[in-house]
Coordinates of C-alpha atoms in Angstrom, one line a residue:
X1260 CA 107.4 26.7 59.0
X1261 CA 109.1 23.2 58.5
X1262 CA 110.0 21.8 55.5
X1263 CA 108.8 19.8 52.6
X1264 CA 110.7 16.8 50.8
X1265 CA 111.0 18.5 47.3
X1266 CA 115.0 17.1 46.3
X1267 CA 112.7 15.8 42.8
X1268 CA 111.0 19.3 42.7
X1269 CA 113.7 21.3 40.5
X1270 CA 113.7 24.8 39.9
X1271 CA 111.7 26.3 36.8
X1272 CA 113.8 27.6 34.4
X1273 CA 116.9 29.5 34.1
X1274 CA 116.5 28.9 38.2
X1275 CA 116.8 25.5 38.1
X1276 CA 120.5 25.8 36.7
X1277 CA 122.1 25.7 39.4
X1278 CA 120.7 22.4 42.5
X1279 CA 120.3 24.9 45.9
X1280 CA 120.6 23.5 49.5
X1281 CA 116.5 23.3 49.9
X1282 CA 117.9 24.2 53.5
X1283 CA 120.1 27.1 52.6
X1284 CA 117.9 31.0 53.0
X1285 CA 116.8 32.3 49.7
X1286 CA 115.2 34.9 51.2
X1287 CA 114.9 37.6 54.3
X1288 CA 111.3 39.1 54.5
X1289 CA 109.9 41.0 57.9
X1290 CA 112.4 39.4 59.5
X1291 CA 112.0 34.9 58.6
X1292 CA 113.6 33.5 56.6
X1293 CA 112.7 31.5 54.0
X1294 CA 114.8 29.2 52.9
X1295 CA 115.2 27.3 48.9
X1296 CA 113.3 24.5 50.1
X1297 CA 110.5 26.4 51.6
X1298 CA 109.8 28.9 48.7
X1299 CA 110.0 25.5 46.6
X1300 CA 107.3 24.2 48.4
X1301 CA 104.8 27.1 48.6
X1302 CA 105.3 27.3 44.1
X1303 CA 103.8 23.4 44.8
X1304 CA 101.1 24.2 46.1
X1305 CA 100.1 27.5 43.4
X1306 CA 101.5 24.6 40.7
X1307 CA 98.8 21.9 41.9
X1308 CA 96.6 25.0 41.8
X1309 CA 96.8 25.9 38.4
X1310 CA 97.2 22.4 37.2
X1311 CA 92.9 22.0 39.1
X1312 CA 92.7 24.9 36.5
X1313 CA 93.7 23.2 34.1
X1314 CA 95.7 25.9 32.7
X1315 CA 98.6 24.3 31.4
X1316 CA 100.4 26.6 27.8
X1317 CA 97.7 28.8 28.8
X1318 CA 98.2 33.0 30.2
X1319 CA 97.5 33.1 34.0
X1320 CA 97.6 36.4 36.1
X1321 CA 100.3 37.1 38.8
X1322 CA 99.8 40.8 40.7
X1323 CA 103.5 42.1 41.5
X1324 CA 104.9 42.9 45.2
X1325 CA 107.8 42.2 47.5
X1326 CA 106.7 38.9 49.2
X1327 CA 108.0 35.3 48.7
X1328 CA 104.4 34.4 47.7
X1329 CA 105.2 37.4 45.0
X1330 CA 108.4 33.9 43.5
X1331 CA 106.2 31.0 44.9
X1332 CA 103.9 32.6 42.3
X1333 CA 106.0 33.1 39.3
X1334 CA 108.1 29.4 40.1
X1335 CA 104.5 28.4 40.6
X1336 CA 102.5 29.1 36.9
X1337 CA 106.4 28.7 35.4
X1338 CA 106.0 24.8 36.9
X1339 CA 102.7 24.2 36.2
X1340 CA 103.8 25.2 32.4
X1341 CA 101.8 28.1 32.6
X1342 CA 102.9 31.9 31.5
X1343 CA 102.1 34.6 34.1
X1344 CA 101.1 37.6 33.1
X1345 CA 102.9 40.3 36.3
X1346 CA 100.9 43.0 36.8
X1347 CA 101.7 46.2 38.1
X1348 CA 100.1 48.0 41.6
X1349 CA 97.9 49.2 39.6
X1350 CA 94.2 51.0 40.1
X1351 CA 91.1 48.1 39.0
X1352 CA 91.0 49.6 35.8
X1353 CA 94.5 48.9 34.5
X1354 CA 94.9 45.7 36.0
X1355 CA 91.3 44.9 34.0
X1356 CA 92.8 45.5 30.8
X1357 CA 96.5 44.2 31.3
X1358 CA 94.8 40.9 31.6
X1359 CA 92.5 41.4 28.4
X1360 CA 95.4 42.6 26.7
X1361 CA 97.5 38.9 27.3
X1362 CA 94.3 36.9 26.7
X1363 CA 94.5 35.5 30.6
X1364 CA 92.0 32.6 31.5
X1365 CA 93.2 33.3 35.9
X1366 CA 94.1 36.3 38.0
X1367 CA 95.1 35.3 41.0
X1368 CA 93.2 37.2 43.9
X1369 CA 94.9 40.5 45.8
X1370 CA 94.6 38.5 49.1
X1371 CA 98.7 36.3 49.0
X1372 CA 96.5 33.1 50.1
X1373 CA 97.9 30.6 47.9
X1374 CA 93.7 30.0 46.8
X1375 CA 92.8 33.3 44.9
X1376 CA 92.4 31.7 41.6
X1377 CA 89.3 33.2 39.9
X1378 CA 87.9 32.6 35.5
X1379 CA 88.7 35.3 33.7
X1380 CA 86.5 34.4 30.5
X1381 CA 86.8 31.3 27.1
X1382 CA 89.2 29.7 26.8
X1383 CA 92.2 32.9 24.6
X1384 CA 93.3 33.1 21.0
X1385 CA 97.5 32.7 21.1
X1386 CA 99.3 35.0 22.5
X1387 CA 101.3 35.7 18.9
X1388 CA 100.8 34.0 15.8
X1389 CA 102.7 31.0 15.0
X1390 CA 104.3 30.9 19.0
X1391 CA 104.3 28.1 21.0
X1392 CA 103.9 29.3 24.8
X1393 CA 106.8 27.0 25.8
X1394 CA 108.5 28.7 23.7
X1395 CA 107.2 32.1 26.3
X1396 CA 108.9 32.4 29.4
X1397 CA 106.7 36.0 30.6
X1398 CA 104.2 38.6 29.8
X1399 CA 105.5 42.6 31.3
X1400 CA 103.0 46.2 29.8
X1401 CA 104.5 48.7 29.1
X1402 CA 102.1 52.1 27.7
X1403 CA 100.8 52.1 24.7
X1404 CA 99.5 54.9 22.0
X1405 CA 95.9 53.5 22.0
X1406 CA 95.7 54.3 25.4
X1407 CA 95.5 50.4 26.7
X1408 CA 98.3 48.4 28.3
X1409 CA 100.8 46.7 25.9
X1410 CA 101.7 43.1 26.4
X1411 CA 105.3 42.3 25.6
X1412 CA 105.2 38.6 25.5
X1413 CA 109.0 37.2 26.6
X1414 CA 110.5 34.3 25.5
X1415 CA 112.6 32.1 27.4
X1416 CA 115.5 31.9 25.1
X1417 CA 116.2 35.8 24.9
X1418 CA 115.5 36.3 28.8
X1419 CA 117.7 33.2 30.4
X1420 CA 120.6 34.8 27.9
X1421 CA 120.0 38.5 29.4
X1422 CA 119.7 37.3 32.8
X1423 CA 122.9 35.4 32.6
X1424 CA 125.3 37.6 30.6
X1425 CA 124.0 40.4 32.9
X1426 CA 125.8 37.6 36.5
X1427 CA 129.2 37.6 34.6
X1428 CA 129.2 40.7 33.7
X1429 CA 128.0 42.1 37.2
X1430 CA 129.0 39.2 39.2
X1431 CA 127.0 38.1 42.2
X1432 CA 128.0 35.4 44.8
X1433 CA 127.0 33.8 48.0
X1434 CA 128.8 36.3 49.5
X1435 CA 126.1 38.3 48.7
X1436 CA 122.8 40.6 50.1
X1437 CA 120.8 41.5 47.7
X1438 CA 117.8 44.0 48.4
X1439 CA 114.6 43.8 46.1
X1440 CA 114.1 47.5 46.0
X1441 CA 112.5 47.4 42.1
X1442 CA 109.1 48.8 41.7
X1443 CA 106.9 44.6 41.9
X1444 CA 106.0 44.2 37.6
X1445 CA 108.9 45.6 36.6
X1446 CA 111.4 44.1 34.2
X1447 CA 114.3 45.4 36.7
X1448 CA 112.9 43.9 40.0
X1449 CA 113.2 40.4 38.1
X1450 CA 116.6 40.3 38.0
X1451 CA 116.6 41.0 42.0
X1452 CA 114.0 38.0 41.7
X1453 CA 116.7 35.4 40.3
X1454 CA 119.7 35.8 42.1
X1455 CA 119.2 34.1 45.2
X1456 CA 118.9 31.1 42.3
X1457 CA 121.0 32.2 39.8
X1458 CA 124.1 33.4 42.1
X1459 CA 123.6 31.2 44.9
X1460 CA 123.2 35.3 47.2
X1461 CA 120.6 35.9 49.7
X1462 CA 117.8 38.5 48.7
X1463 CA 116.5 40.9 51.5
X1464 CA 112.9 42.3 50.9
X1465 CA 111.9 45.6 52.5
X1466 CA 108.3 46.0 54.0
X1467 CA 105.7 48.3 52.0
X1468 CA 106.9 51.0 54.6
X1469 CA 110.8 50.5 54.8
X1470 CA 110.7 50.5 51.0
X1471 CA 109.0 53.7 50.9
X1472 CA 110.9 56.1 52.6
X1473 CA 113.7 56.7 52.0
X1474 CA 114.4 57.7 55.2
X1475 CA 114.0 54.2 56.5
X1476 CA 115.3 52.9 53.1
X1477 CA 118.7 53.8 54.6
X1478 CA 118.8 52.4 57.7
X1479 CA 117.5 49.0 56.4
X1480 CA 120.1 48.8 53.6
X1481 CA 123.0 49.7 56.6
X1482 CA 121.4 47.3 59.3
X1483 CA 121.0 44.4 56.8
X1484 CA 124.5 44.9 55.8
X1485 CA 122.7 45.1 51.9
X1486 CA 125.9 44.7 49.1
X1487 CA 124.4 45.1 46.0
X1488 CA 121.5 47.8 45.6
X1489 CA 119.7 49.0 42.0
X1490 CA 117.2 51.6 42.3
X1491 CA 116.3 54.6 40.0
X1492 CA 119.2 57.5 38.9
X1493 CA 115.9 59.2 41.8
X1494 CA 116.2 57.1 43.9
X1495 CA 119.4 56.8 44.3
X1496 CA 119.4 61.1 45.1
X1497 CA 116.9 59.7 47.1
X1498 CA 118.8 57.8 49.2
X1499 CA 121.6 60.2 49.5
X1500 CA 119.9 63.3 50.3
X1501 CA 118.0 60.8 53.8
X1502 CA 121.0 59.2 55.1
X1503 CA 123.8 61.1 57.3
X1504 CA 125.5 58.3 56.6
X1505 CA 127.1 56.3 53.8
X1506 CA 126.7 52.6 53.8
X1507 CA 129.8 51.0 53.5
X1508 CA 128.8 47.9 52.4
X1509 CA 128.1 47.4 49.3
X1510 CA 129.7 46.9 46.7
X1511 CA 128.1 47.1 43.4
X1512 CA 125.0 50.1 43.2
X1513 CA 122.8 49.1 40.0
X1514 CA 121.3 53.3 38.4
X1515 CA 118.5 50.8 36.1
X1516 CA 114.6 52.7 35.0
X1517 CA 116.2 55.7 33.6
X1518 CA 119.4 58.4 32.7
X1519 CA 121.5 58.6 35.2
X1520 CA 122.8 62.1 35.1
X1521 CA 126.4 63.3 36.4
X1522 CA 124.3 64.5 39.3
X1523 CA 122.9 61.7 41.0
X1524 CA 126.0 59.6 40.4
X1525 CA 127.8 62.4 42.2
X1526 CA 125.0 61.0 45.2
X1527 CA 125.4 57.4 44.8
X1528 CA 129.2 57.5 45.2
X1529 CA 128.9 59.4 47.9
X1530 CA 125.7 57.6 49.7
X1531 CA 127.3 54.3 48.9
X1532 CA 131.4 55.2 48.6
X1533 CA 133.2 51.7 48.0
X1534 CA 131.1 50.3 45.1
X1535 CA 131.0 50.1 41.6
X1536 CA 128.8 52.7 40.1
X1537 CA 127.2 50.5 37.0
X1538 CA 125.1 52.2 34.4
X1539 CA 122.7 49.8 33.3
X1540 CA 120.3 50.6 29.9
X1541 CA 117.3 48.0 29.2
X1542 CA 114.1 47.7 27.8
X1543 CA 111.7 45.3 28.5
X1544 CA 111.5 44.8 24.8
X1545 CA 115.3 43.9 25.4
X1546 CA 114.5 41.3 28.0
X1547 CA 116.1 42.6 30.8
X1548 CA 120.0 44.7 30.1
X1549 CA 121.8 45.9 27.5
X1550 CA 125.0 48.4 28.2
X1551 CA 126.7 48.3 30.9
X1552 CA 129.3 51.5 32.3
X1553 CA 131.0 50.8 34.8
X1554 CA 132.4 53.4 37.7
X1555 CA 135.0 52.3 39.8
X1556 CA 134.3 53.5 43.0
X1557 CA 134.4 57.0 44.4
X1558 CA 135.7 58.1 40.8
X1559 CA 132.3 59.0 39.4
X1560 CA 132.5 62.4 42.1
X1561 CA 134.3 64.2 38.6
X1562 CA 131.6 62.4 36.6
X1563 CA 129.4 64.7 33.5
X1564 CA 127.1 64.4 31.2
X1565 CA 126.2 62.8 29.7
X1566 CA 126.8 59.3 32.4
X1567 CA 128.0 56.7 29.1
X1568 CA 125.0 53.4 28.7
X1569 CA 128.7 51.9 28.1
X1570 CA 129.0 48.8 26.1
X1571 CA 126.7 45.7 25.3
X1572 CA 126.5 42.6 26.8
X1573 CA 128.2 39.0 25.8
X1574 CA 124.6 38.4 23.9
X1575 CA 123.0 41.6 22.4
X1576 CA 124.7 43.0 18.7
X1577 CA 123.1 46.8 18.6
X1578 CA 123.8 48.7 16.0
X1579 CA 123.4 52.7 15.7
X1580 CA 121.4 54.0 12.6
X1581 CA 122.5 57.4 11.9
X1582 CA 119.2 59.4 10.9
X1583 CA 120.3 60.2 7.9
X1584 CA 119.1 57.0 6.9
X1585 CA 115.0 57.8 8.4
X1586 CA 115.2 61.0 6.6
X1587 CA 116.3 63.1 9.9
X1588 CA 118.3 65.8 10.2
X1589 CA 121.8 66.4 11.9
X1590 CA 123.3 62.9 11.1
X1591 CA 126.6 62.0 10.9
X1592 CA 127.5 58.1 11.7
X1593 CA 128.2 58.7 15.3
X1594 CA 125.4 59.1 16.0
X1595 CA 121.8 57.5 15.8
X1596 CA 118.8 55.3 16.7
X1597 CA 120.4 52.7 18.9
X1598 CA 118.9 49.0 17.7
X1599 CA 118.6 45.7 19.1
X1600 CA 118.9 42.7 17.0
X1601 CA 116.3 40.1 16.9
X1602 CA 118.1 36.9 19.2
X1603 CA 118.6 39.4 22.0
X1604 CA 114.5 41.2 21.8
X1605 CA 110.8 39.9 23.2
X1606 CA 108.9 37.8 21.0
X1607 CA 106.6 40.4 20.4
X1608 CA 103.8 42.7 21.5
X1609 CA 99.9 41.3 22.4
X1610 CA 98.4 43.8 20.4
X1611 CA 99.9 42.4 16.9
X1612 CA 102.9 46.1 16.8
X1613 CA 105.5 44.8 15.4
X1614 CA 108.4 45.0 17.8
X1615 CA 111.3 44.0 15.1
X1616 CA 112.0 45.2 11.2
X1617 CA 114.3 44.6 8.3
X1618 CA 117.6 46.9 9.3
X1619 CA 121.6 46.5 9.3
X1620 CA 122.5 43.5 7.4
X1621 CA 119.1 42.5 6.3
X1622 CA 118.5 40.9 10.0
X1623 CA 115.4 42.3 12.1
X1624 CA 116.4 44.3 14.5
X1625 CA 114.6 46.2 17.7
X1626 CA 114.9 50.2 16.8
X1627 CA 114.4 51.4 20.3
X1628 CA 114.1 54.8 19.5
X1629 CA 116.2 55.8 21.8
X1630 CA 119.2 58.9 20.4
X1631 CA 123.2 57.6 20.7
X1632 CA 126.1 59.1 20.1
X1633 CA 129.1 56.0 19.0
X1634 CA 133.0 57.9 21.2
X1635 CA 135.6 57.5 20.3
X1636 CA 136.4 54.8 22.9
X1637 CA 133.0 52.6 21.0
X1638 CA 130.2 53.1 24.5
X1639 CA 128.7 55.0 23.8
X1640 CA 125.8 57.9 25.6
X1641 CA 122.0 58.8 25.8
X1642 CA 121.4 61.4 24.2
X1643 CA 117.3 62.2 23.4
X1644 CA 114.4 60.0 22.6
X1645 CA 112.8 59.5 19.4
X1646 CA 108.9 60.5 20.0
X1647 CA 106.7 60.9 22.6
X1648 CA 107.7 58.1 25.2
X1649 CA 109.4 59.2 28.1
X1650 CA 110.5 58.0 31.8
X1651 CA 109.2 59.1 35.0
X1652 CA 110.3 57.4 38.3
X1653 CA 111.6 54.4 36.1
X1654 CA 108.3 54.0 34.3
X1655 CA 107.9 54.4 30.8
X1656 CA 104.5 55.4 29.2
X1657 CA 103.2 57.6 26.0
X1658 CA 102.4 60.3 26.6
X1659 CA 99.1 60.1 23.9
X1660 CA 98.0 57.0 26.2
X1661 CA 98.0 60.4 29.5
X1662 CA 96.1 62.3 26.9
X1663 CA 93.4 59.6 26.6
X1664 CA 92.7 58.6 29.9
X1665 CA 92.3 61.9 30.6
X1666 CA 90.1 61.9 27.4
X1667 CA 88.0 59.8 29.3
X1668 CA 86.8 62.4 32.9
X1669 CA 83.1 63.3 31.7
X1670 CA 83.4 67.1 30.1
X1671 CA 86.9 66.8 28.4
X1672 CA 87.1 67.3 25.2
X1673 CA 90.8 67.5 24.8
X1674 CA 94.4 66.7 26.7
X1675 CA 98.2 67.9 25.7
X1676 CA 100.6 65.9 28.1
X1677 CA 104.1 67.2 28.6
X1678 CA 107.1 66.1 29.9
X1679 CA 109.8 67.9 31.7
X1680 CA 112.5 67.1 33.5
X1681 CA 115.5 69.1 35.5
X1682 CA 119.7 68.5 35.0
X1683 CA 119.2 65.7 38.1
X1684 CA 117.5 63.3 35.8
X1685 CA 114.2 65.2 37.7
X1686 CA 110.5 65.0 35.1
X1687 CA 107.5 65.0 36.3
X1688 CA 104.1 65.1 33.3
X1689 CA 102.5 67.6 33.1
X1690 CA 98.6 68.1 31.6
X1691 CA 96.1 70.6 30.5
X1692 CA 92.4 69.2 29.4
X1693 CA 90.0 70.9 27.2
X1694 CA 86.5 71.4 28.6
X1695 CA 83.8 71.2 26.2
X1696 CA 81.4 74.2 25.8
X1697 CA 79.7 75.8 29.3
X1698 CA 80.6 72.1 30.7
X1699 CA 82.6 72.0 34.2
X1700 CA 85.6 69.6 34.6
X1701 CA 85.7 68.4 38.2
X1702 CA 90.3 68.1 38.4
X1703 CA 89.5 65.5 41.6
X1704 CA 87.4 63.7 38.2
X1705 CA 90.0 63.7 36.1
X1706 CA 92.7 62.8 38.2
X1707 CA 90.1 59.5 39.5
X1708 CA 89.9 58.8 35.4
X1709 CA 94.1 58.8 35.7
X1710 CA 94.8 56.8 38.4
X1711 CA 92.7 54.2 37.3
X1712 CA 94.0 53.5 33.5
X1713 CA 97.9 54.9 34.3
X1714 CA 101.0 53.3 36.3
X1715 CA 100.9 55.4 39.5
X1716 CA 104.0 56.9 38.6
X1717 CA 103.1 58.8 35.5
X1718 CA 100.4 59.8 37.3
X1719 CA 100.7 63.6 36.4
X1720 CA 100.4 65.1 39.7
X1721 CA 98.7 69.3 38.8
X1722 CA 96.1 68.8 36.6
X1723 CA 95.2 72.6 33.9
X1724 CA 92.4 73.0 33.1
X1725 CA 91.3 75.3 29.9
X1726 CA 88.9 76.5 27.3
X1727 CA 91.3 76.3 24.4
X1728 CA 94.6 73.7 24.2
X1729 CA 97.6 75.4 25.0
X1730 CA 99.6 77.3 22.7
X1731 CA 103.1 76.8 23.5
X1732 CA 101.9 73.4 25.8
X1733 CA 103.2 75.1 29.0
X1734 CA 101.3 76.4 32.0
X1735 CA 99.8 79.5 31.9
X1736 CA 102.6 81.8 33.9
X1737 CA 101.5 84.1 37.0
X1738 CA 100.0 87.1 36.7
X1739 CA 103.2 89.9 36.6
X1740 CA 101.7 92.0 38.9
X1741 CA 102.3 88.6 41.6
X1742 CA 104.5 89.6 44.3
X1743 CA 107.3 87.0 44.5
X1744 CA 106.9 85.9 47.7
X1745 CA 103.7 84.8 47.2
X1746 CA 103.5 83.0 43.9
X1747 CA 106.4 81.2 45.6
X1748 CA 103.6 80.1 48.1
X1749 CA 101.5 79.5 45.7
X1750 CA 102.8 77.4 43.8
X1751 CA 105.0 74.6 46.8
X1752 CA 101.3 74.8 49.3
X1753 CA 99.3 74.0 45.5
X1754 CA 102.5 71.6 44.3
X1755 CA 101.7 69.5 47.5
X1756 CA 98.7 69.5 48.1
X1757 CA 97.7 68.6 44.1
X1758 CA 100.5 65.7 44.4
X1759 CA 98.5 64.5 47.3
X1760 CA 95.3 63.8 45.3
X1761 CA 93.3 66.9 47.6
X1762 CA 92.1 70.0 48.7
X1763 CA 92.7 70.9 51.9
X1764 CA 95.5 72.4 54.2
X1765 CA 98.5 70.8 55.0
X1766 CA 100.3 71.4 58.1
X1767 CA 103.3 74.3 56.5
X1768 CA 105.6 72.8 59.8
X1769 CA 104.7 69.1 59.7
X1770 CA 107.0 67.1 58.1
X1771 CA 106.3 65.8 54.7
X1772 CA 106.1 61.6 55.0
X1773 CA 103.5 62.9 58.5
X1774 CA 101.8 64.5 55.6
X1775 CA 101.4 61.6 53.4
X1776 CA 103.9 61.8 51.0
X1777 CA 106.0 58.8 50.1
X1778 CA 109.3 58.4 48.2
X1779 CA 107.5 59.0 45.1
X1780 CA 104.9 61.9 45.3
X1781 CA 107.9 63.8 47.3
X1782 CA 109.8 63.6 43.8
X1783 CA 106.5 65.0 41.9
X1784 CA 106.8 68.3 43.9
X1785 CA 109.8 68.8 43.3
X1786 CA 109.3 68.0 40.0
X1787 CA 106.1 70.6 39.5
X1788 CA 107.5 73.3 41.8
X1789 CA 111.3 73.3 39.4
X1790 CA 109.4 73.2 36.3
X1791 CA 106.6 75.4 37.7
X1792 CA 109.4 78.3 38.1
X1793 CA 111.3 78.1 35.9
X1794 CA 114.6 76.0 38.7
X1795 CA 116.1 73.9 38.9
X1796 CA 115.5 72.0 42.1
X1797 CA 117.7 68.8 43.9
X1798 CA 115.4 66.4 45.8
X1799 CA 117.7 66.0 48.5
X1800 CA 116.6 69.4 49.3
X1801 CA 113.0 68.1 50.6
X1802 CA 115.1 66.2 53.0
X1803 CA 117.1 68.8 54.7
X1804 CA 114.2 71.8 54.9
X1805 CA 112.2 68.9 55.2
X1806 CA 108.1 70.4 55.8
X1807 CA 106.3 72.7 53.6
X1808 CA 107.6 76.5 55.1
X1809 CA 111.6 75.5 55.2
X1810 CA 111.2 74.0 52.0
X1811 CA 109.5 77.4 50.3
X1812 CA 112.3 79.7 52.7
X1813 CA 115.7 77.7 51.3
X1814 CA 114.0 78.6 47.4
X1815 CA 113.0 82.2 49.2
X1816 CA 116.4 82.9 50.4
X1817 CA 118.9 80.7 47.7
X1818 CA 117.3 81.5 43.9
X1819 CA 117.8 84.9 42.4
X1820 CA 115.0 85.6 40.9
X1821 CA 113.1 86.0 45.2
X1822 CA 116.3 88.4 46.4

């Protein structure tokens, strides 16, 4: 592809703060170098389409994926004066609900071609009362207690301040190779996408097959001499468990999207022995990273829980509101709910739910809902959530949303969703649905309702149908007379079938990936087996024992209850 003369076209917003050589390489995708000039040209093509539909000052849906075209679409929508509503890799029902929540006037089609813009209805009301769309950077989506996705309206000022503060705290430069590993459409991915323009680094984008298989991904990181990665704690453990060799080129590993456990930190240190491990804490509402705790190379091997989330970055002010002030027992001033001052937060939610509330000092604050402890050295440690919001594979979900989605299936009159997490940070949502009197509930219909309305990462892999709600929000225990070996195999096999979403036979001696598992579904398998057996199972075991039979045999030989 030739480089069009884009000297007079500045990159939008924070991406245009530093002028980049149009001939310099910005992205590497499927073996092809994509220059800054080529991205700018693709973005200008998108901008012309947006302008042609007279969408300046409007919201445009942009489906996210790992491709140069996705980057160009963000460029183009921003450059045309519109606001991108960034859609995750969801089912049609959830995508439609997200577009409706944002009042999108148009949405790009699924094709990577630049001609897929289509109208989506009448002129929408303003995103937020009193907020000019010129102040808005983009819209992301989070879980809502009503069962519908909730739009987070992110302001330009806060987004740019957070991005600059992150790279000031964790410097990246033109010698770095940054991997695009974060799930497209999620907040951390925007840091990866902005890195070439803000820092001069090159962004390397793996193909979908490589990104979904930790064995291939670890080899890809070595092959491309990647220096900077972001990943959830579970992904870091998967990479460590699937790779016989460390990645010596890595110098910065950022743990994002979920609680970093000591076990995950130790795995990251073994996988990247020369890297600083940064535990990054934040939320889409903040936006981006609020606090960082840095672990020097090799220093995390003796880590113990809880791993600190560190201190706030320079652009943000946080405070810990003691629980006693909130009417909750146990507050002592050193522990409480973490609040972030309004200046570093998003502008609001599309559904009108208040994002900010008056707090200490008479200022406005965002209550993260996270319970933290302030250590004597001033750093913060995450303790727990104060509500029913949970993190699954780096994706945040309100359990009420899972219950609402399940309740839309035929014959279901009630649902109870719970969450369980083991000591390594691997967790899963568990779901019990209650059938109506005389009703027949098809588990696959329930699963289809969940897939259509939820992020794929949070869909419960095992669904229990009951005639009454569970008394203890747990699984029905196995009959006491069941043979332990038979119970173990039943749990492993049933969990595998549930995770893959089918009832057919799985070859017990065939490889997990050959059976259709991905890195995310393998983690759901580990979590389901762990929860149903009531033991902690390391996620690396599915790579050391990569078939159902080998995995079950290892558990049989090493778990006390089966001796």
